PDB file of C-alpha atoms in Angstrom:
ATOM      1  CA  MET Z   1       0.000   0.000   0.000  1.00  0.00           C
ATOM      2  CA  GLU Z   2       1.338   3.418  -0.970  1.00  0.00           C
ATOM      3  CA  ILE Z   3       1.990   5.916   1.829  1.00  0.00           C
ATOM      4  CA  PRO Z   4      -0.163   9.084   1.402  1.00  0.00           C
ATOM      5  CA  THR Z   5       1.627  12.089  -0.065  1.00  0.00           C
ATOM      6  CA  ALA Z   6       0.759  14.080   3.066  1.00  0.00           C
ATOM      7  CA  TRP Z   7       2.931  11.726   5.115  1.00  0.00           C
ATOM      8  CA  LEU Z   8       5.752  11.877   2.589  1.00  0.00           C
ATOM      9  CA  ARG Z   9       5.553  15.666   2.626  1.00  0.00           C
ATOM     10  CA  ALA Z  10       5.754  15.596   6.434  1.00  0.00           C
ATOM     11  CA  LEU Z  11       8.965  13.552   6.183  1.00  0.00           C
ATOM     12  CA  ASP Z  12      10.433  16.035   3.697  1.00  0.00           C
ATOM     13  CA  THR Z  13       9.364  18.969   5.865  1.00  0.00           C
ATOM     14  CA  LEU Z  14      10.934  17.395   8.949  1.00  0.00           C
ATOM     15  CA  SER Z  15      14.244  16.990   7.133  1.00  0.00           C
ATOM     16  CA  GLN Z  16      14.094  20.667   6.120  1.00  0.00           C
ATOM     17  CA  ARG Z  17      13.053  22.065   9.519  1.00  0.00           C
ATOM     18  CA  ARG Z  18      14.808  25.260  10.466  1.00  0.00           C
ATOM     19  CA  SER Z  19      16.302  23.697  13.624  1.00  0.00           C
ATOM     20  CA  VAL Z  20      17.774  20.811  11.620  1.00  0.00           C
ATOM     21  CA  ARG Z  21      19.074  23.121   8.915  1.00  0.00           C
ATOM     22  CA  TRP Z  22      20.590  25.538  11.431  1.00  0.00           C
ATOM     23  CA  MET Z  23      22.302  22.645  13.180  1.00  0.00           C
ATOM     24  CA  SER Z  24      23.745  21.493   9.861  1.00  0.00           C
ATOM     25  CA  PHE Z  25      24.745  25.069   9.018  1.00  0.00           C
ATOM     26  CA  GLY Z  26      26.438  25.484  12.394  1.00  0.00           C
ATOM     27  CA  LEU Z  27      28.422  22.279  11.970  1.00  0.00           C
ATOM     28  CA  ARG Z  28      29.543  23.329   8.498  1.00  0.00           C
ATOM     29  CA  GLU Z  29      30.612  26.758   9.712  1.00  0.00           C
ATOM     30  CA  LEU Z  30      32.496  25.214  12.643  1.00  0.00           C
ATOM     31  CA  ALA Z  31      34.295  22.907  10.227  1.00  0.00           C
ATOM     32  CA  ASN Z  32      35.150  25.876   7.999  1.00  0.00           C
ATOM     33  CA  PHE Z  33      36.548  27.684  11.039  1.00  0.00           C
ATOM     34  CA  LEU Z  34      38.664  24.753  12.211  1.00  0.00           C
ATOM     35  CA  VAL Z  35      39.905  23.735   8.778  1.00  0.00           C
ATOM     36  CA  PRO Z  36      41.828  26.306   6.686  1.00  0.00           C
ATOM     37  CA  THR Z  37      39.757  27.705   3.816  1.00  0.00           C
ATOM     38  CA  SER Z  38      40.603  26.528   0.312  1.00  0.00           C
ATOM     39  CA  CYS Z  39      39.076  27.009  -3.120  1.00  0.00           C
ATOM     40  CA  ALA Z  40      36.198  24.603  -3.711  1.00  0.00           C
ATOM     41  CA  VAL Z  41      37.517  23.853  -7.204  1.00  0.00           C
ATOM     42  CA  CYS Z  42      41.340  23.989  -7.200  1.00  0.00           C
ATOM     43  CA  SER Z  43      42.040  23.900  -3.408  1.00  0.00           C
ATOM     44  CA  ARG Z  44      44.018  27.139  -3.531  1.00  0.00           C
ATOM     45  CA  ALA Z  45      44.495  28.399   0.009  1.00  0.00           C
ATOM     46  CA  ASP Z  46      42.610  31.343   1.530  1.00  0.00           C
ATOM     47  CA  PHE Z  47      39.796  31.375  -1.054  1.00  0.00           C
ATOM     48  CA  ARG Z  48      36.402  29.715  -0.897  1.00  0.00           C
ATOM     49  CA  LEU Z  49      36.364  30.189  -4.671  1.00  0.00           C
ATOM     50  CA  CYS Z  50      39.493  31.727  -6.160  1.00  0.00           C
ATOM     51  CA  PRO Z  51      39.164  34.458  -8.838  1.00  0.00           C
ATOM     52  CA  GLU Z  52      40.497  32.212 -11.602  1.00  0.00           C
ATOM     53  CA  CYS Z  53      38.035  29.391 -10.897  1.00  0.00           C
ATOM     54  CA  ARG Z  54      35.150  31.840 -10.503  1.00  0.00           C
ATOM     55  CA  THR Z  55      35.978  33.288 -13.925  1.00  0.00           C
ATOM     56  CA  GLU Z  56      36.160  29.827 -15.505  1.00  0.00           C
ATOM     57  CA  ILE Z  57      32.782  28.847 -14.042  1.00  0.00           C
ATOM     58  CA  GLN Z  58      31.257  32.073 -15.357  1.00  0.00           C
ATOM     59  CA  HIS Z  59      32.644  31.257 -18.812  1.00  0.00           C
ATOM     60  CA  GLN Z  60      31.162  27.756 -18.666  1.00  0.00           C
ATOM     61  CA  LEU Z  61      27.693  28.891 -17.591  1.00  0.00           C
ATOM     62  CA  PHE Z  62      25.452  30.783 -20.011  1.00  0.00           C
ATOM     63  CA  LEU Z  63      22.706  33.329 -19.600  1.00  0.00           C
ATOM     64  CA  PRO Z  64      19.850  33.277 -22.151  1.00  0.00           C
ATOM     65  CA  PRO Z  65      19.746  32.964 -25.071  1.00  0.00           C
ATOM     66  CA  LEU Z  66      21.281  29.552 -24.451  1.00  0.00           C
ATOM     67  CA  PRO Z  67      23.368  27.960 -27.246  1.00  0.00           C
ATOM     68  CA  ASP Z  68      21.783  25.298 -29.445  1.00  0.00           C
ATOM     69  CA  GLY Z  69      23.844  22.536 -27.851  1.00  0.00           C
ATOM     70  CA  HIS Z  70      22.267  23.294 -24.477  1.00  0.00           C
ATOM     71  CA  HIS Z  71      18.807  22.071 -25.460  1.00  0.00           C
ATOM     72  CA  HIS Z  72      17.614  18.492 -25.235  1.00  0.00           C
ATOM     73  CA  TYR Z  73      14.403  16.478 -25.371  1.00  0.00           C
ATOM     74  CA  VAL Z  74      13.473  13.745 -22.892  1.00  0.00           C
ATOM     75  CA  GLU Z  75      11.107  11.150 -24.299  1.00  0.00           C
ATOM     76  CA  LEU Z  76       7.902  10.464 -22.367  1.00  0.00           C
ATOM     77  CA  PRO Z  77       6.740   7.331 -24.222  1.00  0.00           C
ATOM     78  CA  LEU Z  78       3.783   6.554 -21.948  1.00  0.00           C
ATOM     79  CA  ILE Z  79       2.041   9.753 -23.035  1.00  0.00           C
ATOM     80  CA  ALA Z  80       3.672  10.014 -26.491  1.00  0.00           C
ATOM     81  CA  GLN Z  81       5.264  13.373 -25.729  1.00  0.00           C
ATOM     82  CA  GLN Z  82       8.686  14.956 -25.368  1.00  0.00           C
ATOM     83  CA  LEU Z  83       9.850  17.150 -22.511  1.00  0.00           C
ATOM     84  CA  PRO Z  84      12.065  20.026 -23.701  1.00  0.00           C
ATOM     85  CA  VAL Z  85      15.030  20.531 -21.375  1.00  0.00           C
ATOM     86  CA  SER Z  86      17.479  23.446 -21.350  1.00  0.00           C
ATOM     87  CA  SER Z  87      20.795  23.585 -19.522  1.00  0.00           C
ATOM     88  CA  CYS Z  88      22.856  26.540 -18.362  1.00  0.00           C
ATOM     89  CA  GLY Z  89      26.148  24.761 -19.028  1.00  0.00           C
ATOM     90  CA  ILE Z  90      27.925  21.580 -20.085  1.00  0.00           C
ATOM     91  CA  TYR Z  91      28.997  19.294 -17.261  1.00  0.00           C
ATOM     92  CA  GLY Z  92      32.774  19.175 -17.134  1.00  0.00           C
ATOM     93  CA  ARG Z  93      35.987  20.897 -16.071  1.00  0.00           C
ATOM     94  CA  GLU Z  94      35.694  23.568 -13.352  1.00  0.00           C
ATOM     95  CA  LEU Z  95      31.916  23.584 -13.468  1.00  0.00           C
ATOM     96  CA  ALA Z  96      31.738  19.850 -12.730  1.00  0.00           C
ATOM     97  CA  ARG Z  97      34.221  20.147  -9.872  1.00  0.00           C
ATOM     98  CA  ALA Z  98      32.280  23.070  -8.397  1.00  0.00           C
ATOM     99  CA  MET Z  99      29.001  21.174  -8.624  1.00  0.00           C
ATOM    100  CA  LEU Z 100      30.524  18.127  -6.934  1.00  0.00           C
ATOM    101  CA  ALA Z 101      31.930  20.348  -4.180  1.00  0.00           C
ATOM    102  CA  PHE Z 102      28.485  21.897  -3.717  1.00  0.00           C
ATOM    103  CA  LYS Z 103      26.731  18.522  -3.570  1.00  0.00           C
ATOM    104  CA  ASN Z 104      29.252  16.321  -1.785  1.00  0.00           C
ATOM    105  CA  LYS Z 105      31.676  18.547   0.125  1.00  0.00           C
ATOM    106  CA  GLN Z 106      29.221  20.894   1.862  1.00  0.00           C
ATOM    107  CA  ARG Z 107      30.350  23.974  -0.081  1.00  0.00           C
ATOM    108  CA  TYR Z 108      26.904  25.485   0.396  1.00  0.00           C
ATOM    109  CA  PHE Z 109      27.928  29.005  -0.637  1.00  0.00           C
ATOM    110  CA  LEU Z 110      28.096  27.839  -4.267  1.00  0.00           C
ATOM    111  CA  ALA Z 111      24.283  27.832  -4.356  1.00  0.00           C
ATOM    112  CA  ALA Z 112      24.488  31.635  -4.573  1.00  0.00           C
ATOM    113  CA  VAL Z 113      26.942  31.370  -7.493  1.00  0.00           C
ATOM    114  CA  PHE Z 114      24.688  29.029  -9.493  1.00  0.00           C
ATOM    115  CA  ALA Z 115      21.302  30.548  -8.592  1.00  0.00           C
ATOM    116  CA  PRO Z 116      21.263  33.525 -11.036  1.00  0.00           C
ATOM    117  CA  TYR Z 117      21.958  31.302 -14.056  1.00  0.00           C
ATOM    118  CA  LEU Z 118      19.237  28.864 -13.088  1.00  0.00           C
ATOM    119  CA  ALA Z 119      16.760  31.709 -12.500  1.00  0.00           C
ATOM    120  CA  ALA Z 120      17.574  33.352 -15.839  1.00  0.00           C
ATOM    121  CA  ALA Z 121      17.037  30.081 -17.730  1.00  0.00           C
ATOM    122  CA  ILE Z 122      13.728  29.458 -15.969  1.00  0.00           C
ATOM    123  CA  ASN Z 123      12.442  33.000 -16.517  1.00  0.00           C
ATOM    124  CA  SER Z 124      13.360  33.086 -20.202  1.00  0.00           C
ATOM    125  CA  SER Z 125      11.801  29.685 -20.919  1.00  0.00           C
ATOM    126  CA  CYS Z 126       8.562  30.156 -18.975  1.00  0.00           C
ATOM    127  CA  ILE Z 127       5.446  30.139 -21.144  1.00  0.00           C
ATOM    128  CA  PRO Z 128       3.106  33.054 -20.236  1.00  0.00           C
ATOM    129  CA  GLN Z 129      -0.155  31.838 -18.718  1.00  0.00           C
ATOM    130  CA  PRO Z 130      -3.595  33.486 -19.029  1.00  0.00           C
ATOM    131  CA  GLY Z 131      -4.999  35.502 -16.163  1.00  0.00           C
ATOM    132  CA  THR Z 132      -3.556  34.863 -12.734  1.00  0.00           C
ATOM    133  CA  VAL Z 133      -2.562  31.215 -13.263  1.00  0.00           C
ATOM    134  CA  ALA Z 134       0.754  30.646 -11.502  1.00  0.00           C
ATOM    135  CA  THR Z 135       3.395  28.282 -12.833  1.00  0.00           C
ATOM    136  CA  TYR Z 136       4.965  26.016 -10.234  1.00  0.00           C
ATOM    137  CA  ILE Z 137       8.734  25.615 -10.158  1.00  0.00           C
ATOM    138  CA  VAL Z 138       9.342  22.109  -8.858  1.00  0.00           C
ATOM    139  CA  ALA Z 139      12.751  20.893  -7.757  1.00  0.00           C
ATOM    140  CA  VAL Z 140      13.510  17.236  -8.373  1.00  0.00           C
ATOM    141  CA  PRO Z 141      13.955  16.164  -4.742  1.00  0.00           C
ATOM    142  CA  SER Z 142      16.994  14.598  -3.160  1.00  0.00           C
ATOM    143  CA  SER Z 143      16.434  11.394  -1.209  1.00  0.00           C
ATOM    144  CA  LEU Z 144      16.172  11.709   2.567  1.00  0.00           C
ATOM    145  CA  LYS Z 145      19.405   9.731   2.783  1.00  0.00           C
ATOM    146  CA  ALA Z 146      21.185  12.345   0.639  1.00  0.00           C
ATOM    147  CA  VAL Z 147      19.623  15.275   2.540  1.00  0.00           C
ATOM    148  CA  GLY Z 148      20.643  13.703   5.824  1.00  0.00           C
ATOM    149  CA  LYS Z 149      24.220  13.342   4.613  1.00  0.00           C
ATOM    150  CA  ARG Z 150      24.501  16.828   3.112  1.00  0.00           C
ATOM    151  CA  GLY Z 151      22.218  18.798   5.404  1.00  0.00           C
ATOM    152  CA  TYR Z 152      20.449  20.406   2.430  1.00  0.00           C
ATOM    153  CA  SER Z 153      18.910  19.692  -0.959  1.00  0.00           C
ATOM    154  CA  PRO Z 154      21.153  21.207  -3.682  1.00  0.00           C
ATOM    155  CA  VAL Z 155      18.449  21.992  -6.245  1.00  0.00           C
ATOM    156  CA  ALA Z 156      16.025  23.404  -3.680  1.00  0.00           C
ATOM    157  CA  SER Z 157      18.846  25.511  -2.211  1.00  0.00           C
ATOM    158  CA  MET Z 158      19.618  27.121  -5.584  1.00  0.00           C
ATOM    159  CA  LEU Z 159      15.950  27.942  -6.113  1.00  0.00           C
ATOM    160  CA  GLU Z 160      15.602  29.360  -2.597  1.00  0.00           C
ATOM    161  CA  HIS Z 161      18.635  31.612  -3.136  1.00  0.00           C
ATOM    162  CA  GLY Z 162      17.114  32.926  -6.349  1.00  0.00           C
ATOM    163  CA  MET Z 163      13.731  33.549  -4.728  1.00  0.00           C
ATOM    164  CA  ALA Z 164      15.334  35.315  -1.736  1.00  0.00           C
ATOM    165  CA  ARG Z 165      17.179  37.636  -4.137  1.00  0.00           C
ATOM    166  CA  GLY Z 166      14.005  38.486  -6.028  1.00  0.00           C
ATOM    167  CA  LEU Z 167      15.078  36.786  -9.253  1.00  0.00           C
ATOM    168  CA  TYR Z 168      11.642  35.259  -9.933  1.00  0.00           C
ATOM    169  CA  PRO Z 169       8.422  37.121 -10.857  1.00  0.00           C
ATOM    170  CA  SER Z 170       5.279  36.661  -8.785  1.00  0.00           C
ATOM    171  CA  GLU Z 171       3.683  34.319 -11.343  1.00  0.00           C
ATOM    172  CA  LEU Z 172       6.413  31.745 -10.683  1.00  0.00           C
ATOM    173  CA  VAL Z 173       5.945  29.886  -7.397  1.00  0.00           C
ATOM    174  CA  ILE Z 174       8.382  27.379  -5.927  1.00  0.00           C
ATOM    175  CA  ARG Z 175       6.368  24.390  -4.757  1.00  0.00           C
ATOM    176  CA  PRO Z 176       7.828  21.149  -3.277  1.00  0.00           C
ATOM    177  CA  LEU Z 177       5.143  18.863  -4.640  1.00  0.00           C
ATOM    178  CA  LEU Z 178       7.356  15.899  -5.624  1.00  0.00           C
ATOM    179  CA  HIS Z 179       8.320  13.288  -3.037  1.00  0.00           C
ATOM    180  CA  TYR Z 180      10.112   9.969  -3.010  1.00  0.00           C
ATOM    181  CA  ARG Z 181       7.862   6.940  -2.799  1.00  0.00           C
ATOM    182  CA  ALA Z 182       8.024   4.941   0.430  1.00  0.00           C
ATOM    183  CA  ARG Z 183      10.078   2.136  -1.127  1.00  0.00           C
ATOM    184  CA  SER Z 184      12.594   4.672  -2.450  1.00  0.00           C
ATOM    185  CA  VAL Z 185      12.651   7.125   0.438  1.00  0.00           C
ATOM    186  CA  LEU Z 186      16.137   6.054   1.559  1.00  0.00           C
ATOM    187  CA  ALA Z 187      17.381   5.203  -1.925  1.00  0.00           C
ATOM    188  CA  GLY Z 188      20.889   6.028  -3.061  1.00  0.00           C
ATOM    189  CA  ALA Z 189      21.834   8.422  -5.809  1.00  0.00           C
ATOM    190  CA  GLN Z 190      20.926   7.773  -9.434  1.00  0.00           C
ATOM    191  CA  LYS Z 191      24.529   8.374 -10.458  1.00  0.00           C
ATOM    192  CA  LEU Z 192      25.510   5.085  -8.812  1.00  0.00           C
ATOM    193  CA  LYS Z 193      23.360   3.162 -11.294  1.00  0.00           C
ATOM    194  CA  SER Z 194      24.134   2.246 -14.894  1.00  0.00           C
ATOM    195  CA  GLY Z 195      22.306   3.992 -17.726  1.00  0.00           C
ATOM    196  CA  SER Z 196      20.150   0.943 -18.441  1.00  0.00           C
ATOM    197  CA  ALA Z 197      19.281   0.590 -14.748  1.00  0.00           C
ATOM    198  CA  ARG Z 198      18.194   4.241 -14.607  1.00  0.00           C
ATOM    199  CA  ARG Z 199      16.028   3.949 -17.689  1.00  0.00           C
ATOM    200  CA  GLY Z 200      14.427   0.670 -16.659  1.00  0.00           C
ATOM    201  CA  GLY Z 201      14.081   1.221 -12.919  1.00  0.00           C
ATOM    202  CA  GLN Z 202      10.883   1.541 -10.947  1.00  0.00           C
ATOM    203  CA  GLU Z 203       9.251   4.909 -10.505  1.00  0.00           C
ATOM    204  CA  HIS Z 204      10.765   6.752  -7.556  1.00  0.00           C
ATOM    205  CA  PHE Z 205       8.492   9.791  -7.283  1.00  0.00           C
ATOM    206  CA  ILE Z 206       4.941  10.601  -6.334  1.00  0.00           C
ATOM    207  CA  ALA Z 207       3.382  14.051  -6.702  1.00  0.00           C
ATOM    208  CA  GLU Z 208       0.692  15.796  -4.678  1.00  0.00           C
ATOM    209  CA  ARG Z 209      -2.591  16.126  -6.519  1.00  0.00           C
ATOM    210  CA  ALA Z 210      -2.898  19.258  -8.649  1.00  0.00           C
ATOM    211  CA  ASP Z 211      -4.794  22.101  -7.002  1.00  0.00           C
ATOM    212  CA  ALA Z 212      -6.019  23.154 -10.453  1.00  0.00           C
ATOM    213  CA  PRO Z 213      -6.361  20.836 -13.470  1.00  0.00           C
ATOM    214  CA  GLY Z 214      -3.470  21.275 -15.882  1.00  0.00           C
ATOM    215  CA  ARG Z 215      -1.486  23.513 -13.538  1.00  0.00           C
ATOM    216  CA  PRO Z 216       1.757  24.292 -15.459  1.00  0.00           C
ATOM    217  CA  VAL Z 217       4.967  22.955 -13.933  1.00  0.00           C
ATOM    218  CA  ILE Z 218       8.656  23.577 -14.656  1.00  0.00           C
ATOM    219  CA  LEU Z 219      10.894  20.775 -13.399  1.00  0.00           C
ATOM    220  CA  VAL Z 220      14.376  21.723 -12.174  1.00  0.00           C
ATOM    221  CA  ASP Z 221      17.364  19.440 -11.579  1.00  0.00           C
ATOM    222  CA  ASP Z 222      21.111  19.873 -11.271  1.00  0.00           C
ATOM    223  CA  VAL Z 223      22.467  17.536 -13.983  1.00  0.00           C
ATOM    224  CA  LEU Z 224      20.866  15.810 -16.968  1.00  0.00           C
ATOM    225  CA  THR Z 225      22.603  12.529 -17.804  1.00  0.00           C
ATOM    226  CA  THR Z 226      20.271   9.875 -19.219  1.00  0.00           C
ATOM    227  CA  GLY Z 227      17.054  11.817 -18.613  1.00  0.00           C
ATOM    228  CA  ALA Z 228      15.621   9.012 -16.464  1.00  0.00           C
ATOM    229  CA  THR Z 229      15.160  11.150 -13.356  1.00  0.00           C
ATOM    230  CA  LEU Z 230      13.375  13.948 -15.205  1.00  0.00           C
ATOM    231  CA  ARG Z 231      11.270  11.378 -17.056  1.00  0.00           C
ATOM    232  CA  GLN Z 232      10.073   9.827 -13.794  1.00  0.00           C
ATOM    233  CA  ALA Z 233       9.458  13.237 -12.224  1.00  0.00           C
ATOM    234  CA  ALA Z 234       7.496  14.409 -15.273  1.00  0.00           C
ATOM    235  CA  MET Z 235       5.343  11.276 -15.322  1.00  0.00           C
ATOM    236  CA  ALA Z 236       4.591  11.601 -11.594  1.00  0.00           C
ATOM    237  CA  CYS Z 237       3.439  15.187 -12.150  1.00  0.00           C
ATOM    238  CA  HIS Z 238       1.392  14.172 -15.192  1.00  0.00           C
ATOM    239  CA  LYS Z 239      -0.393  11.445 -13.226  1.00  0.00           C
ATOM    240  CA  ALA Z 240      -1.196  13.978 -10.488  1.00  0.00           C
ATOM    241  CA  GLY Z 241      -2.917  16.302 -12.958  1.00  0.00           C
ATOM    242  CA  TYR Z 242      -0.179  18.811 -13.828  1.00  0.00           C
ATOM    243  CA  SER Z 243       1.004  19.975 -17.230  1.00  0.00           C
ATOM    244  CA  VAL Z 244       4.795  19.744 -17.326  1.00  0.00           C
ATOM    245  CA  THR Z 245       5.895  22.417 -19.787  1.00  0.00           C
ATOM    246  CA  LEU Z 246       9.686  22.089 -19.622  1.00  0.00           C
ATOM    247  CA  GLY Z 247      12.741  21.066 -17.646  1.00  0.00           C
ATOM    248  CA  ILE Z 248      15.707  23.209 -16.621  1.00  0.00           C
ATOM    249  CA  VAL Z 249      19.058  21.851 -15.432  1.00  0.00           C
ATOM    250  CA  LEU Z 250      22.230  23.582 -14.385  1.00  0.00           C
ATOM    251  CA  ALA Z 251      24.392  21.309 -16.544  1.00  0.00           C
ATOM    252  CA  LEU Z 252      24.012  18.779 -19.329  1.00  0.00           C
ATOM    253  CA  THR Z 253      26.259  15.733 -19.601  1.00  0.00           C
ATOM    254  CA  LYS Z 254      27.417  15.165 -23.152  1.00  0.00           C
ATOM    255  CA  PRO Z 255      28.212  11.700 -24.580  1.00  0.00           C
ATOM    256  CA  PRO Z 256      31.886  10.641 -24.179  1.00  0.00           C
ATOM    257  CA  ASN Z 257      32.656  11.194 -27.884  1.00  0.00           C
ATOM    258  CA  HIS Z 258      31.164  14.693 -27.936  1.00  0.00           C
ATOM    259  CA  GLU Z 259      33.635  17.531 -28.410  1.00  0.00           C
ATOM    260  CA  SER Z 260      33.058  20.319 -25.922  1.00  0.00           C
ATOM    261  CA  GLU Z 261      31.892  23.633 -27.318  1.00  0.00           C
ATOM    262  CA  GLN Z 262      33.585  25.548 -24.589  1.00  0.00           C
TER     263      GLN Z 262
END
């Protein structure tokens, strides 16, 4: 029997409680105080992000209009549709190292570096809606296991930074309506699975029922690799009554034989 979405949302909310997040923040800051500061990308001393690495990351991330190679389509065969996905950058080099530091080494400050690019891509790709219909920005959630290890959800953190800085218009609303199913609530990361396992795996997500039929949704994730995660997230939203208009990711992983444009 499937656990109700209200219970799953309560679990997500508990993991994101201010007291838990402040405890995690305090531990990270204590660690930063005790351990000498170094660049998150190149480990250069006395810089959280040295000027050279910051410049390289800025060169590898794009503001709209995004280049042609930064657009992709994820197949949704069950509903005979495609989900258009745009990426701010190509996963590799300094950008990849910065993203890994943000996700796996508690370099939380990088959320503020990435947030403007993500917000610009979302704003430029958003389809205007009639009247006062709001579009929901939905982060693909991290598993509770990952949140417990990191102390935060990377995608949600980037969106929150953008919203706090006023980078989103009022018709765009961040809404955490996707949750891991009970059997997947403590699941490991998708990156640990092979491409075929990702594409053929069971559905991990369940979405809260739409508050208005056909409510438009923009899905947001950090990296697009095989498209399996966005496919499952899109199908969960579709089954719950939403209209998924597009996906936005910070970086797109190119096939091994692809020559980088950058």
